């Protein structure tokens, strides 16, 4: 059996190790100049045209973004159910209620028409997820948000560098969060980056990140300690210099899979969209779980199911909603390796394995 092809593989090089060593040697470890530089460089690199605030995880970023936008008890925030639980968790932790809405069959992202159907007089905002690195329909969602006077946020955890008609994700919402977890398109070890649409949201993000303090011991609001360390920021700064090449490799790998896979439904890309392939997700209408097991056992090809249980059915939420496209995606979706460490031989093995198994199963 050939070596196992993992579904994801963080890349940490000598430059990251040297940067960490530099910070450790300096003796200044907690949030400091590396974090400030990382915030500036991140905003500039992804052409966000707005300020960024670094935090200790993507989940903290969502939580603080919601708090800084004034979301709390009594509010409803519309989210997809077909996402990682952090999306809904962060809403619930503010005291607001996540309202789960169905996705589009092609992009796996929030459906603007279904969002409009779910709006009530308590709806404060809608928070789409740019799932797998494909941008949600921000034009459609912005139109619904404007029509009903609600805010638009972005869970861009999986979408560093994705864009719609050249406009980068992370530049649309009142706030947007990028995750820097190791398996995301770039990492700081753990971490999150939040972009802020205006100076007041930025100021509140900085307050909530640091116990409510802008000036030491003059606490203005009840806050948290969600600071990023300079150790993590130093890793992130190095990764910023590499992420574009990795993204191009992801896109080339995806193009190869698009061109060569048969018998499974390859991921469509909407016109004008730049997809950054955090995941390369196919639909397997019959026996997805059996295909995943055979890929692993017979071909040593790893894969992932993101996400087999929709959030609205998880124990903390149990929302009585009917989301047929979400249920179908949870049943059919399988993410194949697309990460930049794949060799040509790996890609050929993935194609051979999927085509052979999916054909036999069809
Ligand atoms: C990874 C992820 C998060 C949470 O980010 P962490 O850095 O792991 O806290 C939130 N939303 C989505 C869609 C994610 O994929």
Tab-separated table of C-alpha atoms and ligand atoms in Angstrom:
chain	number	residue	atom	x	y	z
A	1	UNK	CA	0.000	0.000	0.000
A	2	UNK	CA	1.443	3.427	-0.904
A	3	UNK	CA	1.844	6.161	1.717
A	4	UNK	CA	-1.399	7.641	3.077
A	5	UNK	CA	-2.471	10.907	1.412
A	6	UNK	CA	-3.809	13.059	4.269
A	7	UNK	CA	-6.909	15.208	3.690
A	8	UNK	CA	-5.021	18.297	4.972
A	9	UNK	CA	-1.410	19.114	5.744
A	10	UNK	CA	-0.221	22.305	7.471
A	11	UNK	CA	3.099	23.557	6.063
A	12	UNK	CA	5.551	24.987	8.611
A	13	UNK	CA	9.030	25.826	7.338
A	14	UNK	CA	12.390	26.994	8.623
A	15	UNK	CA	11.301	30.649	8.251
A	16	UNK	CA	8.400	30.158	10.678
A	17	UNK	CA	10.696	28.432	13.181
A	18	UNK	CA	13.254	31.254	12.902
A	19	UNK	CA	10.524	33.876	13.422
A	20	UNK	CA	9.288	32.125	16.565
A	21	UNK	CA	12.843	31.879	17.855
A	22	UNK	CA	13.327	35.604	17.233
A	23	UNK	CA	10.262	36.429	19.351
A	24	UNK	CA	11.224	34.018	22.122
A	25	UNK	CA	14.742	35.447	22.207
A	26	UNK	CA	13.364	39.000	22.444
A	27	UNK	CA	11.640	38.111	25.715
A	28	UNK	CA	8.470	39.971	24.580
A	29	UNK	CA	6.015	37.181	24.008
A	30	UNK	CA	2.485	38.493	24.562
A	31	UNK	CA	0.598	40.817	22.174
A	32	UNK	CA	3.046	43.443	20.964
A	33	UNK	CA	4.791	44.707	17.829
A	34	UNK	CA	4.512	41.418	15.880
A	35	UNK	CA	0.715	41.449	16.305
A	36	UNK	CA	0.491	45.096	15.216
A	37	UNK	CA	2.619	44.363	12.139
A	38	UNK	CA	0.622	41.222	11.309
A	39	UNK	CA	-2.648	43.190	11.450
A	40	UNK	CA	-1.338	45.817	9.014
A	41	UNK	CA	0.261	43.283	6.670
A	42	UNK	CA	-2.820	41.036	6.610
A	43	UNK	CA	-5.135	43.927	5.651
A	44	UNK	CA	-2.735	45.078	2.963
A	45	UNK	CA	-1.964	41.619	1.592
A	46	UNK	CA	-5.613	40.711	1.048
A	47	UNK	CA	-6.465	44.268	-0.143
A	48	UNK	CA	-9.209	44.580	2.482
A	49	UNK	CA	-9.049	48.388	2.493
A	50	UNK	CA	-9.945	48.447	6.207
A	51	UNK	CA	-8.358	47.780	9.589
A	52	UNK	CA	-7.810	44.278	10.972
A	53	UNK	CA	-7.702	43.105	14.595
A	54	UNK	CA	-5.907	39.861	15.514
A	55	UNK	CA	-7.343	37.487	18.121
A	56	UNK	CA	-6.500	34.107	19.601
A	57	UNK	CA	-8.873	32.036	17.424
A	58	UNK	CA	-11.371	32.328	14.623
A	59	UNK	CA	-14.161	31.519	17.042
A	60	UNK	CA	-13.090	34.427	19.296
A	61	UNK	CA	-13.066	36.601	16.181
A	62	UNK	CA	-16.703	35.786	15.414
A	63	UNK	CA	-17.699	36.274	19.048
A	64	UNK	CA	-15.973	39.666	19.322
A	65	UNK	CA	-17.202	40.763	15.886
A	66	UNK	CA	-20.781	40.086	16.979
A	67	UNK	CA	-20.284	41.890	20.323
A	68	UNK	CA	-18.638	44.850	18.577
A	69	UNK	CA	-21.649	45.012	16.221
A	70	UNK	CA	-24.006	45.244	19.192
A	71	UNK	CA	-25.499	41.753	18.832
A	72	UNK	CA	-26.984	40.334	22.048
A	73	UNK	CA	-30.042	39.003	23.865
A	74	UNK	CA	-33.277	39.387	21.921
A	75	UNK	CA	-31.558	39.509	18.532
A	76	UNK	CA	-31.805	36.907	15.798
A	77	UNK	CA	-28.852	36.296	13.491
A	78	UNK	CA	-29.427	34.279	10.321
A	79	UNK	CA	-26.700	31.679	9.684
A	80	UNK	CA	-26.307	28.553	7.577
A	81	UNK	CA	-26.712	25.217	9.351
A	82	UNK	CA	-24.260	23.574	6.922
A	83	UNK	CA	-21.056	24.900	8.523
A	84	UNK	CA	-18.714	24.328	11.445
A	85	UNK	CA	-20.491	24.763	14.798
A	86	UNK	CA	-18.389	27.845	15.634
A	87	UNK	CA	-20.661	29.929	13.377
A	88	UNK	CA	-23.790	29.278	15.458
A	89	UNK	CA	-21.918	28.920	18.768
A	90	UNK	CA	-20.550	32.447	18.528
A	91	UNK	CA	-24.062	33.826	17.950
A	92	UNK	CA	-25.493	31.854	20.883
A	93	UNK	CA	-22.662	32.961	23.202
A	94	UNK	CA	-23.689	36.609	22.766
A	95	UNK	CA	-27.186	35.712	24.022
A	96	UNK	CA	-28.662	36.103	20.523
A	97	UNK	CA	-30.480	33.306	18.688
A	98	UNK	CA	-29.006	31.692	15.576
A	99	UNK	CA	-31.706	31.206	12.919
A	100	UNK	CA	-30.760	28.414	10.544
A	101	UNK	CA	-31.436	28.888	6.836
A	102	UNK	CA	-30.913	26.609	3.858
A	103	UNK	CA	-28.066	26.732	1.332
A	104	UNK	CA	-27.812	26.867	-2.458
A	105	UNK	CA	-27.348	23.434	-4.040
A	106	UNK	CA	-24.416	24.528	-6.224
A	107	UNK	CA	-22.251	26.729	-3.956
A	108	UNK	CA	-23.179	25.154	-0.569
A	109	UNK	CA	-23.521	28.755	0.746
A	110	UNK	CA	-26.491	30.610	2.260
A	111	UNK	CA	-29.419	31.112	-0.177
A	112	UNK	CA	-30.479	34.812	-0.258
A	113	UNK	CA	-34.119	33.914	-1.071
A	114	UNK	CA	-34.378	31.609	1.933
A	115	UNK	CA	-32.721	34.319	4.073
A	116	UNK	CA	-35.452	36.767	3.104
A	117	UNK	CA	-38.136	34.217	4.045
A	118	UNK	CA	-36.607	33.904	7.553
A	119	UNK	CA	-36.521	37.613	8.438
A	120	UNK	CA	-38.633	38.695	11.439
A	121	UNK	CA	-38.826	41.928	13.442
A	122	UNK	CA	-36.061	40.523	15.685
A	123	UNK	CA	-33.602	39.831	12.860
A	124	UNK	CA	-30.506	41.962	13.438
A	125	UNK	CA	-28.078	40.478	10.916
A	126	UNK	CA	-27.196	37.730	8.480
A	127	UNK	CA	-23.834	35.953	8.700
A	128	UNK	CA	-22.988	33.860	5.623
A	129	UNK	CA	-20.044	31.453	5.515
A	130	UNK	CA	-17.788	31.395	2.435
A	131	UNK	CA	-17.833	27.633	2.659
A	132	UNK	CA	-14.877	25.617	1.344
A	133	UNK	CA	-13.348	28.867	0.021
A	134	UNK	CA	-16.200	29.715	-2.390
A	135	UNK	CA	-17.702	33.152	-1.663
A	136	UNK	CA	-21.358	33.334	-0.644
A	137	UNK	CA	-23.661	35.391	-2.899
A	138	UNK	CA	-22.802	38.726	-1.276
A	139	UNK	CA	-24.644	40.754	-3.918
A	140	UNK	CA	-27.889	38.894	-3.255
A	141	UNK	CA	-27.386	38.949	0.511
A	142	UNK	CA	-26.511	42.660	0.569
A	143	UNK	CA	-29.707	43.413	-1.364
A	144	UNK	CA	-31.805	41.482	1.184
A	145	UNK	CA	-29.946	43.125	4.089
A	146	UNK	CA	-30.474	46.619	2.656
A	147	UNK	CA	-34.132	46.011	1.909
A	148	UNK	CA	-34.832	44.925	5.501
A	149	UNK	CA	-32.380	47.206	7.319
A	150	UNK	CA	-30.284	44.395	8.813
A	151	UNK	CA	-26.517	44.022	8.985
A	152	UNK	CA	-24.270	41.697	7.001
A	153	UNK	CA	-21.319	39.867	8.627
A	154	UNK	CA	-18.885	37.365	7.084
A	155	UNK	CA	-17.533	34.060	8.367
A	156	UNK	CA	-14.508	33.996	6.038
A	157	UNK	CA	-12.734	31.321	8.127
A	158	UNK	CA	-12.080	29.210	5.022
A	159	UNK	CA	-11.698	31.874	2.360
A	160	UNK	CA	-8.407	33.832	2.573
A	161	UNK	CA	-7.954	35.468	-0.828
A	162	UNK	CA	-11.355	34.543	-2.284
A	163	UNK	CA	-13.110	37.305	-4.226
A	164	UNK	CA	-16.229	38.278	-6.157
A	165	UNK	CA	-15.627	40.321	-9.327
A	166	UNK	CA	-12.218	41.220	-7.896
A	167	UNK	CA	-13.568	42.411	-4.521
A	168	UNK	CA	-12.021	40.321	-1.744
A	169	UNK	CA	-14.142	38.502	0.827
A	170	UNK	CA	-13.639	40.132	4.184
A	171	UNK	CA	-14.367	43.566	2.695
A	172	UNK	CA	-18.170	43.237	2.531
A	173	UNK	CA	-19.493	42.867	6.084
A	174	UNK	CA	-19.663	45.103	9.169
A	175	UNK	CA	-17.011	42.651	10.283
A	176	UNK	CA	-15.436	39.542	8.741
A	177	UNK	CA	-13.427	36.776	10.399
A	178	UNK	CA	-10.566	34.732	8.938
A	179	UNK	CA	-9.437	31.646	10.896
A	180	UNK	CA	-5.729	30.902	11.285
A	181	UNK	CA	-6.147	27.342	12.568
A	182	UNK	CA	-3.448	24.932	11.263
A	183	UNK	CA	-5.610	23.235	8.604
A	184	UNK	CA	-6.912	26.519	7.143
A	185	UNK	CA	-5.309	28.021	4.002
A	186	UNK	CA	-2.744	29.764	6.212
A	187	UNK	CA	-2.057	29.513	9.943
A	188	UNK	CA	-0.595	31.248	12.975
A	189	UNK	CA	-0.797	28.050	15.068
A	190	UNK	CA	-4.147	29.109	16.478
A	191	UNK	CA	-5.579	32.496	15.731
A	192	UNK	CA	-8.106	34.650	13.955
A	193	UNK	CA	-8.115	37.944	12.081
A	194	UNK	CA	-11.138	40.244	12.107
A	195	UNK	CA	-11.646	43.026	9.591
A	196	UNK	CA	-13.745	46.013	10.694
A	197	UNK	CA	-15.876	48.153	8.368
A	198	UNK	CA	-15.365	51.336	10.418
A	199	UNK	CA	-13.338	52.861	13.246
A	200	UNK	CA	-15.994	52.266	15.920
A	201	UNK	CA	-16.258	48.523	15.202
A	202	UNK	CA	-12.453	48.350	15.208
A	203	UNK	CA	-12.270	50.186	18.554
A	204	UNK	CA	-14.864	47.865	20.134
A	205	UNK	CA	-13.044	44.780	18.802
A	206	UNK	CA	-9.857	46.013	20.476
A	207	UNK	CA	-11.758	46.714	23.710
A	208	UNK	CA	-13.487	43.330	23.881
A	209	UNK	CA	-10.218	41.572	23.031
A	210	UNK	CA	-8.484	43.089	26.057
A	211	UNK	CA	-10.798	43.179	29.119
A	212	UNK	CA	-12.531	46.313	27.843
A	213	UNK	CA	-9.363	48.377	28.122
A	214	UNK	CA	-7.968	50.801	25.561
A	215	UNK	CA	-5.929	52.503	28.302
A	216	UNK	CA	-4.642	50.256	31.057
A	217	UNK	CA	-6.975	49.928	34.068
A	218	UNK	CA	-9.552	52.277	32.543
A	219	UNK	CA	-11.969	49.476	31.594
A	220	UNK	CA	-14.875	50.734	29.477
A	221	UNK	CA	-16.874	47.543	28.827
A	222	UNK	CA	-16.926	43.944	30.108
A	223	UNK	CA	-14.377	42.227	27.905
A	224	UNK	CA	-12.380	39.063	27.478
A	225	UNK	CA	-8.748	38.127	27.066
A	226	UNK	CA	-8.761	37.023	23.432
A	227	UNK	CA	-5.377	38.475	22.560
A	228	UNK	CA	-3.034	36.908	20.018
A	229	UNK	CA	0.573	36.398	21.155
A	230	UNK	CA	3.576	37.772	19.280
A	231	UNK	CA	4.716	34.147	18.867
A	232	UNK	CA	1.613	33.338	16.836
A	233	UNK	CA	1.721	36.618	14.922
A	234	UNK	CA	5.325	35.929	13.897
A	235	UNK	CA	4.232	32.605	12.357
A	236	UNK	CA	1.318	34.297	10.609
A	237	UNK	CA	3.526	37.023	9.128
A	238	UNK	CA	5.757	34.427	7.483
A	239	UNK	CA	2.748	32.496	6.195
A	240	UNK	CA	1.434	35.680	4.560
A	241	UNK	CA	4.473	35.621	2.271
A	242	UNK	CA	3.616	32.065	1.168
A	243	UNK	CA	-0.167	31.910	1.049
A	244	UNK	CA	-0.572	33.200	-2.519
A	245	UNK	CA	1.642	30.464	-3.978
A	246	UNK	CA	-0.216	27.848	-1.910
A	247	UNK	CA	-3.572	29.173	-3.119
A	248	UNK	CA	-2.429	29.009	-6.752
A	249	UNK	CA	-1.347	25.406	-6.162
A	250	UNK	CA	-4.741	24.598	-4.607
A	251	UNK	CA	-6.424	26.104	-7.681
A	252	UNK	CA	-4.218	24.083	-10.058
A	253	UNK	CA	-4.919	20.910	-8.080
A	254	UNK	CA	-8.650	21.635	-8.240
A	255	UNK	CA	-8.467	22.226	-11.999
A	256	UNK	CA	-6.780	18.827	-12.417
A	257	UNK	CA	-9.482	17.122	-10.351
A	258	UNK	CA	-12.233	18.985	-12.284
A	259	UNK	CA	-10.794	17.795	-15.565
A	260	UNK	CA	-10.266	14.165	-14.588
A	261	UNK	CA	-12.923	13.025	-12.104
A	262	UNK	CA	-15.890	11.019	-13.436
A	263	UNK	CA	-19.006	9.657	-11.719
A	264	UNK	CA	-19.011	12.272	-8.939
A	265	UNK	CA	-20.364	15.844	-9.079
A	266	UNK	CA	-17.382	18.237	-9.079
A	267	UNK	CA	-17.773	21.634	-7.330
A	268	UNK	CA	-19.260	24.353	-9.551
A	269	UNK	CA	-17.751	27.855	-9.413
A	270	UNK	CA	-20.030	30.832	-9.875
A	271	UNK	CA	-19.174	33.278	-12.666
A	272	UNK	CA	-16.841	36.104	-11.568
A	273	UNK	CA	-15.842	34.239	-8.407
A	274	UNK	CA	-12.312	33.398	-7.264
A	275	UNK	CA	-12.537	30.092	-5.357
A	276	UNK	CA	-9.577	29.378	-3.043
A	277	UNK	CA	-10.391	25.677	-2.442
A	278	UNK	CA	-9.988	25.401	1.287
A	279	UNK	CA	-11.774	22.145	0.469
A	280	UNK	CA	-12.434	20.425	-2.845
A	281	UNK	CA	-15.870	19.000	-2.218
A	282	UNK	CA	-17.687	16.592	-4.516
A	283	UNK	CA	-21.169	15.183	-4.228
A	284	UNK	CA	-21.547	11.425	-3.992
A	285	UNK	CA	-25.297	10.785	-4.352
A	286	UNK	CA	-25.030	7.068	-3.445
A	287	UNK	CA	-23.147	5.711	-0.404
A	288	UNK	CA	-20.730	8.563	0.298
A	289	UNK	CA	-19.592	6.888	3.536
A	290	UNK	CA	-18.769	3.657	1.699
A	291	UNK	CA	-16.709	5.551	-0.867
A	292	UNK	CA	-14.766	7.358	1.875
A	293	UNK	CA	-14.003	4.076	3.655
A	294	UNK	CA	-12.863	2.385	0.433
A	295	UNK	CA	-10.669	5.368	-0.504
A	296	UNK	CA	-8.931	5.026	2.844
A	297	UNK	CA	-8.747	1.224	3.064
A	298	UNK	CA	-8.072	0.299	-0.574
A	299	UNK	CA	-6.142	3.329	-1.882
A	300	UNK	CA	-4.753	5.059	1.264
A	301	UNK	CA	-6.501	8.273	0.168
A	302	UNK	CA	-7.806	10.442	3.011
A	303	UNK	CA	-10.993	12.508	2.700
A	304	UNK	CA	-13.233	14.555	4.950
A	305	UNK	CA	-16.952	15.058	5.612
A	306	UNK	CA	-17.691	18.704	6.303
A	307	UNK	CA	-20.222	18.550	7.899
A	308	UNK	CA	-22.109	15.284	8.495
A	309	UNK	CA	-24.494	16.696	11.160
A	310	UNK	CA	-26.057	20.075	10.295
A	311	UNK	CA	-25.888	22.590	13.157
A	312	UNK	CA	-29.671	22.826	13.524
A	313	UNK	CA	-29.724	19.174	14.617
A	314	UNK	CA	-26.838	19.432	17.115
A	315	UNK	CA	-27.704	18.975	20.805
A	316	UNK	CA	-27.352	22.669	21.823
A	317	UNK	CA	-29.619	23.936	19.033
A	318	UNK	CA	-32.329	21.394	18.097
A	319	UNK	CA	-34.070	23.918	15.849
A	320	UNK	CA	-37.355	22.672	14.340
A	321	UNK	CA	-36.582	23.749	10.771
A	322	UNK	CA	-36.743	21.871	7.490
A	323	UNK	CA	-33.600	22.451	5.405
A	324	UNK	CA	-33.669	19.979	2.495
A	325	UNK	CA	-30.517	21.195	0.660
A	326	UNK	CA	-28.592	21.229	3.936
A	327	UNK	CA	-29.667	17.659	4.699
A	328	UNK	CA	-28.765	16.499	1.189
A	329	UNK	CA	-25.327	18.168	1.353
A	330	UNK	CA	-24.646	16.635	4.782
A	331	UNK	CA	-25.428	13.205	3.262
A	332	UNK	CA	-23.599	13.586	-0.072
A	333	UNK	CA	-20.562	15.837	0.428
A	334	UNK	CA	-17.053	14.428	0.432
A	335	UNK	CA	-13.938	16.608	0.496
A	336	UNK	CA	-10.953	15.188	-1.379
A	337	UNK	CA	-7.336	16.243	-0.748
A	338	UNK	CA	-6.519	19.488	-2.608
A	339	UNK	CA	-3.797	20.930	-0.346
A	340	UNK	CA	-0.591	22.361	-1.860
A	341	UNK	CA	1.643	19.490	-0.688
A	342	UNK	CA	0.087	17.000	-3.125
A	343	UNK	CA	2.431	15.605	-5.778
A	344	UNK	CA	1.343	14.819	-9.339
A	345	UNK	CA	1.415	11.138	-8.417
A	346	UNK	CA	-0.856	11.847	-5.432
A	347	UNK	CA	-3.344	13.647	-7.673
A	348	UNK	CA	-3.333	10.786	-10.174
A	349	UNK	CA	-3.887	8.275	-7.374
A	350	UNK	CA	-6.828	10.295	-6.043
A	351	UNK	CA	-8.411	10.438	-9.522
A	352	UNK	CA	-7.828	6.741	-10.190
A	353	UNK	CA	-9.227	5.764	-6.793
A	354	UNK	CA	-12.358	7.934	-7.003
A	355	UNK	CA	-13.111	7.037	-10.625
A	356	UNK	CA	-12.681	3.295	-10.056
A	357	UNK	CA	-14.706	3.203	-6.844
A	358	UNK	CA	-17.448	5.619	-7.930
A	359	UNK	CA	-17.921	3.767	-11.225
A	360	UNK	CA	-18.213	0.422	-9.453
A	361	UNK	CA	-20.714	1.922	-7.039
A	362	UNK	CA	-22.817	3.533	-9.776
B	1	LIG	C1	-12.441	26.971	11.363
B	1	LIG	C2	-13.769	27.643	11.325
B	1	LIG	C3	-14.217	28.493	12.356
B	1	LIG	C4	-13.502	28.653	13.658
B	1	LIG	O1	-12.175	29.014	13.568
B	1	LIG	P1	-11.139	28.564	14.718
B	1	LIG	O2	-9.904	29.314	14.358
B	1	LIG	O3	-10.978	27.076	14.615
B	1	LIG	O4	-11.718	28.971	16.026
B	1	LIG	C5	-15.429	29.149	12.193
B	1	LIG	N1	-16.161	28.992	11.081
B	1	LIG	C6	-15.792	28.159	10.086
B	1	LIG	C7	-16.642	28.037	8.880
B	1	LIG	C8	-14.587	27.450	10.184
B	1	LIG	O5	-14.236	26.619	9.197
